[in-house]
CSV table of C-alpha atoms and ligand atoms in Angstrom, one decimal:
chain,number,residue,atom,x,y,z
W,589,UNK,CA,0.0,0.0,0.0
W,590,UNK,CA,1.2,3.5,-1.0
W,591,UNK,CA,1.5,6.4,1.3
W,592,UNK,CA,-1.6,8.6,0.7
W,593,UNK,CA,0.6,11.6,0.1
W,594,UNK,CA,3.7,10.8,-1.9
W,595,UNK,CA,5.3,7.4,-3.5
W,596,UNK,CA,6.6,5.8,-0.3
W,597,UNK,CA,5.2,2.8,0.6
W,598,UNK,CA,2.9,3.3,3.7
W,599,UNK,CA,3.7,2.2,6.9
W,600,UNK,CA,0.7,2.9,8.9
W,601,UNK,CA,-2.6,2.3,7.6
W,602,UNK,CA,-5.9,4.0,9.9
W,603,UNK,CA,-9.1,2.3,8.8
W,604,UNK,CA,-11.1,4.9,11.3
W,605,UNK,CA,-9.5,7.5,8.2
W,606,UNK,CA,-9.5,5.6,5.2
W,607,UNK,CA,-5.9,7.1,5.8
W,608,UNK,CA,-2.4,5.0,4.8
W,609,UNK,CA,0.7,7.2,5.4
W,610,UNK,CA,4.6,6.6,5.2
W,611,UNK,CA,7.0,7.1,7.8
W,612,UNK,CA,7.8,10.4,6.9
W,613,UNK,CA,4.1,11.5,6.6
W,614,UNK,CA,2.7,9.1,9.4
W,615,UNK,CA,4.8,11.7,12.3
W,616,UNK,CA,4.1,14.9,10.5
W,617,UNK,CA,0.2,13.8,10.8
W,618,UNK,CA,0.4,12.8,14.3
W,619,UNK,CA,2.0,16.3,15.4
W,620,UNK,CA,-0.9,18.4,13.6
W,621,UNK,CA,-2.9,16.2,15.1
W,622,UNK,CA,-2.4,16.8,18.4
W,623,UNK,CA,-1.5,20.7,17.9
W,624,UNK,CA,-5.1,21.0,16.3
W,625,UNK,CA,-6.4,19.3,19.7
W,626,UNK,CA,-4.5,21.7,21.9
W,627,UNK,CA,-6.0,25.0,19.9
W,628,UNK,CA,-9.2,23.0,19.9
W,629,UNK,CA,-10.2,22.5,23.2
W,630,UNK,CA,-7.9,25.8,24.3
W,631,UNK,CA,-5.3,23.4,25.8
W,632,UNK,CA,-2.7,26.4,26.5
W,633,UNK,CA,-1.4,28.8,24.6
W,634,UNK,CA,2.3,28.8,22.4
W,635,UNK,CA,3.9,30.6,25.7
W,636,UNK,CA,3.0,28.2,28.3
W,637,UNK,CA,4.8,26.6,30.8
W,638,UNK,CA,4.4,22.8,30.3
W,639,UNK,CA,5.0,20.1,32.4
W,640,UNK,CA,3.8,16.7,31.0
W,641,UNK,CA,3.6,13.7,33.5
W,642,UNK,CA,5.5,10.8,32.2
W,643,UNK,CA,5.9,7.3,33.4
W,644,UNK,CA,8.2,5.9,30.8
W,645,UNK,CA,5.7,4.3,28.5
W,646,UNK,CA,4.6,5.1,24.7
W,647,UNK,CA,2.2,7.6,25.6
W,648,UNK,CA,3.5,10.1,28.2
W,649,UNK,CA,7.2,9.8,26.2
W,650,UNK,CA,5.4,10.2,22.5
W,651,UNK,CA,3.4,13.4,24.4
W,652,UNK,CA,6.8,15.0,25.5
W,653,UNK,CA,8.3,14.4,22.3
W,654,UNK,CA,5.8,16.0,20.4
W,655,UNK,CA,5.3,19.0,22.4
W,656,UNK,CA,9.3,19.4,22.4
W,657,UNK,CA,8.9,19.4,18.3
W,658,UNK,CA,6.4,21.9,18.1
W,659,UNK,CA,8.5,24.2,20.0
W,660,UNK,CA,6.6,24.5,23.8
W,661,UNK,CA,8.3,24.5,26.8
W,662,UNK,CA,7.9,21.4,28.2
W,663,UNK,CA,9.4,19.5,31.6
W,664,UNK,CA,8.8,16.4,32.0
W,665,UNK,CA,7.4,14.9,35.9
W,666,UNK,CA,8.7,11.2,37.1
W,667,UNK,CA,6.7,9.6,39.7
W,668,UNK,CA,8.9,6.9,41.4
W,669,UNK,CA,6.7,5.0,42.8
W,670,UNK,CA,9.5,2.5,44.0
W,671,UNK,CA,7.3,-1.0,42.1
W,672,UNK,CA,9.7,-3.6,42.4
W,673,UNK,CA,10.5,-4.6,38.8
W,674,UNK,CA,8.7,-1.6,36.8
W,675,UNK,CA,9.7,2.0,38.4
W,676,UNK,CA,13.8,1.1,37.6
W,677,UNK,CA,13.6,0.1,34.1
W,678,UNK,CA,10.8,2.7,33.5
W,679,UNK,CA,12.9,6.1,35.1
W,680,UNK,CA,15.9,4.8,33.1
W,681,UNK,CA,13.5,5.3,29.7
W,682,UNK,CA,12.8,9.0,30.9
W,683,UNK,CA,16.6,9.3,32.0
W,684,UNK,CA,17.7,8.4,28.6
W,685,UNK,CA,14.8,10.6,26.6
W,686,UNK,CA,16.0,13.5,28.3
W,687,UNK,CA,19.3,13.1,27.5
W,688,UNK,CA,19.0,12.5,24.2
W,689,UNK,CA,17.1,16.0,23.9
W,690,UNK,CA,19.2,19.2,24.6
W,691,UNK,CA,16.8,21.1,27.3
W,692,UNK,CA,14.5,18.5,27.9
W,693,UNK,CA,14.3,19.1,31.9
W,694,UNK,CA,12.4,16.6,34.1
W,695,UNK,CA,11.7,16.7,37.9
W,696,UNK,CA,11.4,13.7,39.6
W,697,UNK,CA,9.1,12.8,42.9
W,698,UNK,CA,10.8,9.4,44.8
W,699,UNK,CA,8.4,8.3,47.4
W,700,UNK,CA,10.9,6.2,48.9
W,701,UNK,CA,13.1,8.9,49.2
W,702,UNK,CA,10.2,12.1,49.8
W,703,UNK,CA,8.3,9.9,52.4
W,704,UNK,CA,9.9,6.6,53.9
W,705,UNK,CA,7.7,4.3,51.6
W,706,UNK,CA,7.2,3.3,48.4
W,707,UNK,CA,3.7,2.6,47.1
W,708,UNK,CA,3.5,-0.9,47.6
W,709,UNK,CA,4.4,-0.5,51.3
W,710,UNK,CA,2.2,2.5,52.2
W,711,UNK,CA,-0.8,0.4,50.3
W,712,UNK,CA,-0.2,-2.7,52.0
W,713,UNK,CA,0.0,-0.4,55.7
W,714,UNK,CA,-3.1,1.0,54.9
W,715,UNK,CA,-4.8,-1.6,53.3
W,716,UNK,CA,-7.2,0.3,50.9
W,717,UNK,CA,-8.1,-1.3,47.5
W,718,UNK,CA,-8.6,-4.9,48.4
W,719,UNK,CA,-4.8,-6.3,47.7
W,720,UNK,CA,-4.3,-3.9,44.3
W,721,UNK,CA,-2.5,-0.6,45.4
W,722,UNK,CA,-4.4,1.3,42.5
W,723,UNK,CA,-6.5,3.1,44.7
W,724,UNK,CA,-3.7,4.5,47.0
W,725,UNK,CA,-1.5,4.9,43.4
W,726,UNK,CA,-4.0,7.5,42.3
W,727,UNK,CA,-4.5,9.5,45.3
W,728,UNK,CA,-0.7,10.1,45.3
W,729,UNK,CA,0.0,10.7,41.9
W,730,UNK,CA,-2.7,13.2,41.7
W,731,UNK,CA,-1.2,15.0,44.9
W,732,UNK,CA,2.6,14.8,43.2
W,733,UNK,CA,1.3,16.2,40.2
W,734,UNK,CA,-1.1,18.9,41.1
W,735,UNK,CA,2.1,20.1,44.2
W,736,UNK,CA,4.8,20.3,41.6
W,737,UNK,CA,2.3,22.2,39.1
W,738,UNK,CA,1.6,24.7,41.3
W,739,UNK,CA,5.0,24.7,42.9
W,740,UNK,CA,6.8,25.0,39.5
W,741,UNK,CA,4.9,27.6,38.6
W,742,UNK,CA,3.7,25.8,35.3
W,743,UNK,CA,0.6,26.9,33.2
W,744,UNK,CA,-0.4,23.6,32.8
W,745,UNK,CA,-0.3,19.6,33.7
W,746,UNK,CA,-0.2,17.2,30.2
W,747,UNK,CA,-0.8,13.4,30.7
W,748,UNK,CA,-1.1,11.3,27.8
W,749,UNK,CA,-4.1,10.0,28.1
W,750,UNK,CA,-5.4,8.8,24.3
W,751,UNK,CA,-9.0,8.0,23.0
W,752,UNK,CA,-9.3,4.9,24.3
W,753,UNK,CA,-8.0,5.7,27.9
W,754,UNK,CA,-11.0,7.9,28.1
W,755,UNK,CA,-13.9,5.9,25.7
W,756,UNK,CA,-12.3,3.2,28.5
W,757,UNK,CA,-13.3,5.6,31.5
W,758,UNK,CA,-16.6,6.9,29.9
W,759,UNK,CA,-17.7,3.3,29.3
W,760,UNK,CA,-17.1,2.2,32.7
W,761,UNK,CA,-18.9,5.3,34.4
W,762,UNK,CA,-21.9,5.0,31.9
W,763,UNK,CA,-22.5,1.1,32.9
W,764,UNK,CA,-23.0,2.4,36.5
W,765,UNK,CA,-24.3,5.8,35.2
W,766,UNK,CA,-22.1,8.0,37.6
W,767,UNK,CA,-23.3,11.1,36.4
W,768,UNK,CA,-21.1,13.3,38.9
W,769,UNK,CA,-18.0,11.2,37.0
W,770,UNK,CA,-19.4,11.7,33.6
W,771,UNK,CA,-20.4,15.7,33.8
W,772,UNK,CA,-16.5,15.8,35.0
W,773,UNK,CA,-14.8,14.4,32.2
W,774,UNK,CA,-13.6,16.4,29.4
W,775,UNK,CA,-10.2,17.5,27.4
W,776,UNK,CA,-9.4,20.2,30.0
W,777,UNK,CA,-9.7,20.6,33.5
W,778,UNK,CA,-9.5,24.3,34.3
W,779,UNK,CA,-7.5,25.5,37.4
W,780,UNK,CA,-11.2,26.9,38.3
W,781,UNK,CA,-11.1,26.5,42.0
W,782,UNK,CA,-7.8,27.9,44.4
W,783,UNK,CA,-5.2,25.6,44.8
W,784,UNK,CA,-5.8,23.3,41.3
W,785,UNK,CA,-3.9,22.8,39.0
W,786,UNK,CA,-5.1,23.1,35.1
W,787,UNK,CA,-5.1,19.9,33.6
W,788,UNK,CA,-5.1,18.9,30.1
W,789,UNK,CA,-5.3,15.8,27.7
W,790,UNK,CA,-3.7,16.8,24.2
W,791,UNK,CA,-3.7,13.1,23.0
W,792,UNK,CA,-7.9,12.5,23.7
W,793,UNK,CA,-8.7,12.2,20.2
W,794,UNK,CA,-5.9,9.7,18.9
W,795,UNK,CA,-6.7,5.7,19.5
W,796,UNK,CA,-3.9,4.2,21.2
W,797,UNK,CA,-2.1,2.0,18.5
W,798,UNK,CA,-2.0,5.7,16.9
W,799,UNK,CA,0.2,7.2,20.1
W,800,UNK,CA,1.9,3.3,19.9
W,801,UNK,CA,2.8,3.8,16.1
W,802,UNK,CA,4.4,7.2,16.5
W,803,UNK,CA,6.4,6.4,19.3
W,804,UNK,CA,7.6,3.1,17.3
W,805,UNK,CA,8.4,5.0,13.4
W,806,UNK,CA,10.1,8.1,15.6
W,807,UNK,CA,12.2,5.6,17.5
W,808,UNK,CA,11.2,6.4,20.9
W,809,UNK,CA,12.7,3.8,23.1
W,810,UNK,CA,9.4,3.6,26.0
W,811,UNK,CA,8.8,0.4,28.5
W,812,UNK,CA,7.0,-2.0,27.1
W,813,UNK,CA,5.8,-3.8,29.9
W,814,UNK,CA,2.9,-2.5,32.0
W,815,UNK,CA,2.6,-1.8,36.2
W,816,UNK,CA,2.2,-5.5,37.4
W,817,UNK,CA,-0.9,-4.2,38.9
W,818,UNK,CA,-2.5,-3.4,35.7
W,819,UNK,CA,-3.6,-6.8,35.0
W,820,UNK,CA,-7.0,-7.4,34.9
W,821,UNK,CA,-8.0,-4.0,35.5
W,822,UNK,CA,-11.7,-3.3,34.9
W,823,UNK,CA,-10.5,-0.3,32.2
W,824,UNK,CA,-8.1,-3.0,30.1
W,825,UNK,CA,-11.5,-5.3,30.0
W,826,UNK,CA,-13.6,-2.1,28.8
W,827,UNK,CA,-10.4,-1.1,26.3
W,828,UNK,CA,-11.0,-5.1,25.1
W,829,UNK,CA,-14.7,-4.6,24.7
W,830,UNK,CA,-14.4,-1.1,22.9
W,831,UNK,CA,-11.8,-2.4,20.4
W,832,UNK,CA,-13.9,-5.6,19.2
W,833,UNK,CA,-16.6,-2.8,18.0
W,834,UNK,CA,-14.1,-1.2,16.8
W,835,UNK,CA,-12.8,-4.3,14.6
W,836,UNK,CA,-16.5,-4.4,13.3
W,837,UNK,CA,-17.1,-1.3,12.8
W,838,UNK,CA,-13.6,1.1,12.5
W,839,UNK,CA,-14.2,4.6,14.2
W,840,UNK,CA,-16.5,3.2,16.6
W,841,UNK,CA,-14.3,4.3,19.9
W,842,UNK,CA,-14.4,7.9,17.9
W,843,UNK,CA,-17.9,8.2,17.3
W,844,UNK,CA,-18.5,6.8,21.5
W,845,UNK,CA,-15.9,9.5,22.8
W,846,UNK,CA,-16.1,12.3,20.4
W,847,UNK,CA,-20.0,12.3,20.3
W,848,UNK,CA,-19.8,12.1,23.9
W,849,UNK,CA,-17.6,15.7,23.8
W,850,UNK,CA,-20.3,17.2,21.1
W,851,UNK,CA,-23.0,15.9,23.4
W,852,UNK,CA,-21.4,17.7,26.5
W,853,UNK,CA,-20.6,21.1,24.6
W,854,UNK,CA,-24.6,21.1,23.6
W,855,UNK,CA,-25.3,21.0,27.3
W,856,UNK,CA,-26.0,17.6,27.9
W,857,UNK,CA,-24.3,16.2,31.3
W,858,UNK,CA,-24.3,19.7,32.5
W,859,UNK,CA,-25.5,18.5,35.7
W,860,UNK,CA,-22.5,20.1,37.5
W,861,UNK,CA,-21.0,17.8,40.6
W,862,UNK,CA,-21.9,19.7,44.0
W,863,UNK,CA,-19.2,21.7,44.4
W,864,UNK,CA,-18.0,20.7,47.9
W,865,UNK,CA,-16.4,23.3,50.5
W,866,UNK,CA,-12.6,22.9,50.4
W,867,UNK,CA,-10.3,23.5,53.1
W,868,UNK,CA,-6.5,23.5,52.9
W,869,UNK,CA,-4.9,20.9,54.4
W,870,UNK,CA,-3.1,22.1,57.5
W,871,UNK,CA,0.0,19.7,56.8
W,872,UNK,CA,0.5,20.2,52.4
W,873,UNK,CA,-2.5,23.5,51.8
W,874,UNK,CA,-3.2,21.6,48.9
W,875,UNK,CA,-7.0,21.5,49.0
W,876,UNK,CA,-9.6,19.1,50.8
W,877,UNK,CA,-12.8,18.6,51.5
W,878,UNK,CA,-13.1,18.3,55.4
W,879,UNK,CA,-10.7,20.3,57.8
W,880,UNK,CA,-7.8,18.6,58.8
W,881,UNK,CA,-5.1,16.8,56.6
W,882,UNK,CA,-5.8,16.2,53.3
W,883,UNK,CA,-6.3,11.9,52.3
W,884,UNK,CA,-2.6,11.9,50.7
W,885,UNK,CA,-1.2,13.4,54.2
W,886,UNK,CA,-3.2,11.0,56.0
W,887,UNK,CA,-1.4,8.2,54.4
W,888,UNK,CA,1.8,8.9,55.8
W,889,UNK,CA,0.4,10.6,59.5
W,890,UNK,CA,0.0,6.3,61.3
W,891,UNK,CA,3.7,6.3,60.1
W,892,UNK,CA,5.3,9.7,61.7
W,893,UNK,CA,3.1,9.8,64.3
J,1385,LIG,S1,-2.6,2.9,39.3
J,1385,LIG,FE1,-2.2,0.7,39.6
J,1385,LIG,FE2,-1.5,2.2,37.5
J,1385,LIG,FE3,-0.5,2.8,39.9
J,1385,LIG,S2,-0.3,0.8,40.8
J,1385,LIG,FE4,0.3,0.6,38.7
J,1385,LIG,S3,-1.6,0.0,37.7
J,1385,LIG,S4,0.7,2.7,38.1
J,1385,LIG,S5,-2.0,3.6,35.9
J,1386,LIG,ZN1,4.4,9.9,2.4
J,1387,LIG,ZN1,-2.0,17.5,52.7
Protein backbone atom coordinates (compact mmCIF):
# COMPACT_ATOMS: atom_id res chain seq x y z
CA UNK A 1 0.00 0.00 0.00
CA UNK A 2 1.20 3.46 -1.04
CA UNK A 3 1.55 6.39 1.30
CA UNK A 4 -1.60 8.62 0.66
CA UNK A 5 0.61 11.63 0.14
CA UNK A 6 3.67 10.85 -1.91
CA UNK A 7 5.28 7.38 -3.47
CA UNK A 8 6.56 5.80 -0.33
CA UNK A 9 5.17 2.77 0.62
CA UNK A 10 2.85 3.29 3.68
CA UNK A 11 3.74 2.22 6.90
CA UNK A 12 0.65 2.90 8.88
CA UNK A 13 -2.60 2.31 7.65
CA UNK A 14 -5.85 4.03 9.87
CA UNK A 15 -9.14 2.28 8.85
CA UNK A 16 -11.11 4.89 11.26
CA UNK A 17 -9.49 7.55 8.18
CA UNK A 18 -9.52 5.63 5.20
CA UNK A 19 -5.93 7.13 5.79
CA UNK A 20 -2.43 5.00 4.85
CA UNK A 21 0.67 7.23 5.41
CA UNK A 22 4.64 6.58 5.19
CA UNK A 23 7.04 7.13 7.76
CA UNK A 24 7.82 10.36 6.94
CA UNK A 25 4.05 11.51 6.64
CA UNK A 26 2.73 9.07 9.45
CA UNK A 27 4.77 11.72 12.32
CA UNK A 28 4.11 14.87 10.52
CA UNK A 29 0.22 13.79 10.83
CA UNK A 30 0.40 12.78 14.26
CA UNK A 31 2.04 16.32 15.40
CA UNK A 32 -0.90 18.44 13.56
CA UNK A 33 -2.92 16.23 15.12
CA UNK A 34 -2.36 16.82 18.43
CA UNK A 35 -1.53 20.66 17.86
CA UNK A 36 -5.07 20.97 16.29
CA UNK A 37 -6.37 19.27 19.67
CA UNK A 38 -4.52 21.68 21.90
CA UNK A 39 -6.02 25.03 19.89
CA UNK A 40 -9.22 23.01 19.86
CA UNK A 41 -10.20 22.50 23.24
CA UNK A 42 -7.91 25.80 24.28
CA UNK A 43 -5.34 23.39 25.78
CA UNK A 44 -2.68 26.41 26.46
CA UNK A 45 -1.37 28.82 24.65
CA UNK A 46 2.32 28.80 22.38
CA UNK A 47 3.90 30.59 25.67
CA UNK A 48 2.98 28.18 28.32
CA UNK A 49 4.80 26.56 30.78
CA UNK A 50 4.36 22.75 30.29
CA UNK A 51 4.96 20.10 32.39
CA UNK A 52 3.82 16.73 31.05
CA UNK A 53 3.56 13.67 33.51
CA UNK A 54 5.50 10.78 32.25
CA UNK A 55 5.93 7.35 33.40
CA UNK A 56 8.25 5.94 30.77
CA UNK A 57 5.74 4.33 28.48
CA UNK A 58 4.57 5.14 24.68
CA UNK A 59 2.16 7.57 25.62
CA UNK A 60 3.54 10.06 28.19
CA UNK A 61 7.20 9.84 26.22
CA UNK A 62 5.42 10.19 22.54
CA UNK A 63 3.42 13.43 24.39
CA UNK A 64 6.75 15.01 25.53
CA UNK A 65 8.28 14.42 22.30
CA UNK A 66 5.84 16.00 20.37
CA UNK A 67 5.32 18.98 22.40
CA UNK A 68 9.26 19.42 22.38
CA UNK A 69 8.91 19.40 18.28
CA UNK A 70 6.37 21.89 18.13
CA UNK A 71 8.53 24.20 20.03
CA UNK A 72 6.64 24.53 23.76
CA UNK A 73 8.34 24.46 26.79
CA UNK A 74 7.89 21.39 28.20
CA UNK A 75 9.43 19.49 31.61
CA UNK A 76 8.81 16.45 32.00
CA UNK A 77 7.41 14.87 35.87
CA UNK A 78 8.67 11.23 37.09
CA UNK A 79 6.69 9.60 39.73
CA UNK A 80 8.90 6.85 41.45
CA UNK A 81 6.68 4.96 42.84
CA UNK A 82 9.49 2.51 43.96
CA UNK A 83 7.32 -1.00 42.08
CA UNK A 84 9.67 -3.64 42.43
CA UNK A 85 10.50 -4.62 38.78
CA UNK A 86 8.66 -1.57 36.79
CA UNK A 87 9.73 2.01 38.39
CA UNK A 88 13.84 1.09 37.58
CA UNK A 89 13.57 0.08 34.06
CA UNK A 90 10.79 2.73 33.54
CA UNK A 91 12.85 6.06 35.12
CA UNK A 92 15.85 4.81 33.11
CA UNK A 93 13.46 5.27 29.65
CA UNK A 94 12.80 9.00 30.85
CA UNK A 95 16.58 9.28 32.00
CA UNK A 96 17.68 8.38 28.59
CA UNK A 97 14.85 10.59 26.55
CA UNK A 98 15.98 13.52 28.34
CA UNK A 99 19.32 13.08 27.53
CA UNK A 100 19.02 12.54 24.21
CA UNK A 101 17.08 16.03 23.91
CA UNK A 102 19.25 19.17 24.59
CA UNK A 103 16.75 21.10 27.27
CA UNK A 104 14.45 18.55 27.91
CA UNK A 105 14.29 19.14 31.93
CA UNK A 106 12.41 16.61 34.06
CA UNK A 107 11.72 16.71 37.92
CA UNK A 108 11.42 13.69 39.65
CA UNK A 109 9.10 12.78 42.89
CA UNK A 110 10.75 9.36 44.79
CA UNK A 111 8.40 8.34 47.42
CA UNK A 112 10.88 6.18 48.94
CA UNK A 113 13.11 8.86 49.19
CA UNK A 114 10.20 12.05 49.83
CA UNK A 115 8.30 9.91 52.37
CA UNK A 116 9.89 6.60 53.90
CA UNK A 117 7.74 4.26 51.61
CA UNK A 118 7.20 3.28 48.39
CA UNK A 119 3.71 2.56 47.05
CA UNK A 120 3.55 -0.94 47.59
CA UNK A 121 4.44 -0.51 51.32
CA UNK A 122 2.16 2.51 52.20
CA UNK A 123 -0.80 0.39 50.26
CA UNK A 124 -0.19 -2.67 52.05
CA UNK A 125 -0.01 -0.45 55.68
CA UNK A 126 -3.15 0.95 54.87
CA UNK A 127 -4.78 -1.64 53.28
CA UNK A 128 -7.17 0.33 50.87
CA UNK A 129 -8.08 -1.34 47.55
CA UNK A 130 -8.60 -4.87 48.43
CA UNK A 131 -4.75 -6.32 47.71
CA UNK A 132 -4.26 -3.89 44.33
CA UNK A 133 -2.53 -0.60 45.39
CA UNK A 134 -4.35 1.33 42.51
CA UNK A 135 -6.47 3.06 44.70
CA UNK A 136 -3.71 4.45 47.02
CA UNK A 137 -1.54 4.90 43.42
CA UNK A 138 -4.00 7.53 42.28
CA UNK A 139 -4.45 9.50 45.30
CA UNK A 140 -0.72 10.13 45.34
CA UNK A 141 0.04 10.67 41.86
CA UNK A 142 -2.69 13.24 41.68
CA UNK A 143 -1.17 14.97 44.88
CA UNK A 144 2.55 14.79 43.23
CA UNK A 145 1.32 16.22 40.25
CA UNK A 146 -1.06 18.90 41.07
CA UNK A 147 2.10 20.06 44.20
CA UNK A 148 4.79 20.33 41.58
CA UNK A 149 2.33 22.15 39.07
CA UNK A 150 1.63 24.67 41.34
CA UNK A 151 5.01 24.73 42.94
CA UNK A 152 6.81 25.00 39.55
CA UNK A 153 4.92 27.60 38.60
CA UNK A 154 3.72 25.79 35.28
CA UNK A 155 0.63 26.93 33.19
CA UNK A 156 -0.36 23.56 32.83
CA UNK A 157 -0.27 19.58 33.74
CA UNK A 158 -0.15 17.17 30.23
CA UNK A 159 -0.84 13.44 30.75
CA UNK A 160 -1.08 11.28 27.81
CA UNK A 161 -4.07 10.01 28.12
CA UNK A 162 -5.41 8.77 24.28
CA UNK A 163 -8.98 7.98 23.00
CA UNK A 164 -9.27 4.88 24.33
CA UNK A 165 -8.01 5.71 27.86
CA UNK A 166 -10.99 7.87 28.14
CA UNK A 167 -13.87 5.95 25.73
CA UNK A 168 -12.35 3.19 28.49
CA UNK A 169 -13.29 5.64 31.55
CA UNK A 170 -16.57 6.94 29.89
CA UNK A 171 -17.70 3.34 29.34
CA UNK A 172 -17.13 2.17 32.65
CA UNK A 173 -18.92 5.31 34.43
CA UNK A 174 -21.94 4.99 31.86
CA UNK A 175 -22.49 1.08 32.92
CA UNK A 176 -22.99 2.37 36.46
CA UNK A 177 -24.35 5.79 35.24
CA UNK A 178 -22.12 7.96 37.57
CA UNK A 179 -23.26 11.06 36.36
CA UNK A 180 -21.15 13.27 38.86
CA UNK A 181 -17.96 11.20 37.00
CA UNK A 182 -19.40 11.74 33.60
CA UNK A 183 -20.43 15.71 33.84
CA UNK A 184 -16.48 15.78 35.03
CA UNK A 185 -14.75 14.36 32.21
CA UNK A 186 -13.56 16.39 29.41
CA UNK A 187 -10.20 17.48 27.35
CA UNK A 188 -9.41 20.20 30.04
CA UNK A 189 -9.65 20.56 33.54
CA UNK A 190 -9.47 24.29 34.29
CA UNK A 191 -7.52 25.54 37.39
CA UNK A 192 -11.24 26.93 38.33
CA UNK A 193 -11.09 26.50 41.99
CA UNK A 194 -7.79 27.86 44.39
CA UNK A 195 -5.24 25.64 44.82
CA UNK A 196 -5.79 23.26 41.32
CA UNK A 197 -3.88 22.84 39.02
CA UNK A 198 -5.06 23.12 35.13
CA UNK A 199 -5.10 19.87 33.56
CA UNK A 200 -5.08 18.93 30.12
CA UNK A 201 -5.33 15.81 27.70
CA UNK A 202 -3.75 16.83 24.18
CA UNK A 203 -3.66 13.07 22.97
CA UNK A 204 -7.94 12.53 23.66
CA UNK A 205 -8.74 12.17 20.16
CA UNK A 206 -5.86 9.69 18.94
CA UNK A 207 -6.69 5.69 19.52
CA UNK A 208 -3.95 4.17 21.22
CA UNK A 209 -2.06 2.02 18.46
CA UNK A 210 -2.01 5.66 16.87
CA UNK A 211 0.21 7.20 20.07
CA UNK A 212 1.94 3.33 19.90
CA UNK A 213 2.78 3.78 16.13
CA UNK A 214 4.37 7.17 16.51
CA UNK A 215 6.41 6.38 19.33
CA UNK A 216 7.59 3.05 17.26
CA UNK A 217 8.43 5.01 13.40
CA UNK A 218 10.10 8.10 15.64
CA UNK A 219 12.20 5.57 17.53
CA UNK A 220 11.18 6.45 20.86
CA UNK A 221 12.72 3.85 23.11
CA UNK A 222 9.41 3.57 25.97
CA UNK A 223 8.78 0.37 28.50
CA UNK A 224 7.01 -2.03 27.09
CA UNK A 225 5.79 -3.77 29.91
CA UNK A 226 2.93 -2.54 32.04
CA UNK A 227 2.57 -1.80 36.17
CA UNK A 228 2.19 -5.46 37.36
CA UNK A 229 -0.90 -4.24 38.94
CA UNK A 230 -2.51 -3.37 35.71
CA UNK A 231 -3.59 -6.81 34.97
CA UNK A 232 -6.98 -7.43 34.93
CA UNK A 233 -8.00 -4.02 35.47
CA UNK A 234 -11.69 -3.32 34.87
CA UNK A 235 -10.51 -0.34 32.16
CA UNK A 236 -8.06 -3.04 30.08
CA UNK A 237 -11.47 -5.31 30.04
CA UNK A 238 -13.56 -2.08 28.78
CA UNK A 239 -10.42 -1.11 26.32
CA UNK A 240 -10.99 -5.15 25.13
CA UNK A 241 -14.73 -4.58 24.68
CA UNK A 242 -14.42 -1.12 22.89
CA UNK A 243 -11.84 -2.42 20.42
CA UNK A 244 -13.94 -5.61 19.20
CA UNK A 245 -16.56 -2.80 18.00
CA UNK A 246 -14.11 -1.24 16.77
CA UNK A 247 -12.76 -4.33 14.60
CA UNK A 248 -16.50 -4.45 13.28
CA UNK A 249 -17.08 -1.32 12.79
CA UNK A 250 -13.61 1.05 12.45
CA UNK A 251 -14.22 4.57 14.21
CA UNK A 252 -16.51 3.24 16.62
CA UNK A 253 -14.29 4.28 19.91
CA UNK A 254 -14.36 7.88 17.86
CA UNK A 255 -17.88 8.21 17.34
CA UNK A 256 -18.54 6.78 21.52
CA UNK A 257 -15.93 9.51 22.85
CA UNK A 258 -16.08 12.34 20.38
CA UNK A 259 -19.99 12.25 20.31
CA UNK A 260 -19.83 12.13 23.93
CA UNK A 261 -17.58 15.71 23.77
CA UNK A 262 -20.28 17.21 21.10
CA UNK A 263 -22.98 15.92 23.43
CA UNK A 264 -21.40 17.67 26.53
CA UNK A 265 -20.61 21.10 24.65
CA UNK A 266 -24.56 21.10 23.60
CA UNK A 267 -25.35 20.97 27.25
CA UNK A 268 -26.01 17.57 27.90
CA UNK A 269 -24.25 16.16 31.29
CA UNK A 270 -24.31 19.70 32.46
CA UNK A 271 -25.51 18.45 35.74
CA UNK A 272 -22.51 20.11 37.49
CA UNK A 273 -21.03 17.83 40.57
CA UNK A 274 -21.87 19.74 43.97
CA UNK A 275 -19.25 21.74 44.42
CA UNK A 276 -18.04 20.69 47.94
CA UNK A 277 -16.38 23.34 50.46
CA UNK A 278 -12.64 22.89 50.35
CA UNK A 279 -10.34 23.52 53.06
CA UNK A 280 -6.54 23.50 52.95
CA UNK A 281 -4.86 20.92 54.43
CA UNK A 282 -3.13 22.07 57.53
CA UNK A 283 0.00 19.71 56.76
CA UNK A 284 0.47 20.17 52.40
CA UNK A 285 -2.52 23.53 51.78
CA UNK A 286 -3.24 21.56 48.90
CA UNK A 287 -7.02 21.53 48.97
CA UNK A 288 -9.64 19.08 50.83
CA UNK A 289 -12.82 18.58 51.46
CA UNK A 290 -13.05 18.34 55.37
CA UNK A 291 -10.67 20.27 57.83
CA UNK A 292 -7.83 18.58 58.83
CA UNK A 293 -5.13 16.80 56.55
CA UNK A 294 -5.78 16.18 53.30
CA UNK A 295 -6.26 11.91 52.32
CA UNK A 296 -2.57 11.90 50.70
CA UNK A 297 -1.25 13.38 54.15
CA UNK A 298 -3.19 11.00 56.04
CA UNK A 299 -1.39 8.22 54.36
CA UNK A 300 1.82 8.89 55.84
CA UNK A 301 0.42 10.60 59.47
CA UNK A 302 0.00 6.30 61.30
CA UNK A 303 3.72 6.25 60.15
CA UNK A 304 5.28 9.72 61.66
CA UNK A 305 3.09 9.84 64.30
S1 LIG B 1 -2.60 2.88 39.31
FE1 LIG B 1 -2.21 0.74 39.64
FE2 LIG B 1 -1.46 2.23 37.52
FE3 LIG B 1 -0.50 2.81 39.91
S2 LIG B 1 -0.30 0.79 40.79
FE4 LIG B 1 0.29 0.58 38.67
S3 LIG B 1 -1.61 0.00 37.66
S4 LIG B 1 0.68 2.68 38.05
S5 LIG B 1 -2.00 3.58 35.89
ZN1 LIG C 1 4.41 9.86 2.42
ZN1 LIG D 1 -2.04 17.49 52.72
Amino acid sequence: MKCRKCDRRAVFNMRRHKLALCEVHYPEWFIAQTERAIEKYHMFAPDARVLVAVSGGKDSLALWDVLLKLGYQADGLYIDLGIEGYSTPSREKVERFAAQRPGAEFVVVDLKAEYGESLPEVAQRVRRGRGKPCSVCGLIKRHAMNRVTLEGDYTVLATGHNLDDEAAVLFGNVLHWQTGYIARQAPVLPADREGFARKVKPFCRLYERETAAYALISGIDYIYDECPYAVGATSIRHKDVLNRMEEESPGAKAHFYLGFLRARKAGFFCEQAEETELHPCTNCGQPTSAPGLCAFCRLWKTTNG
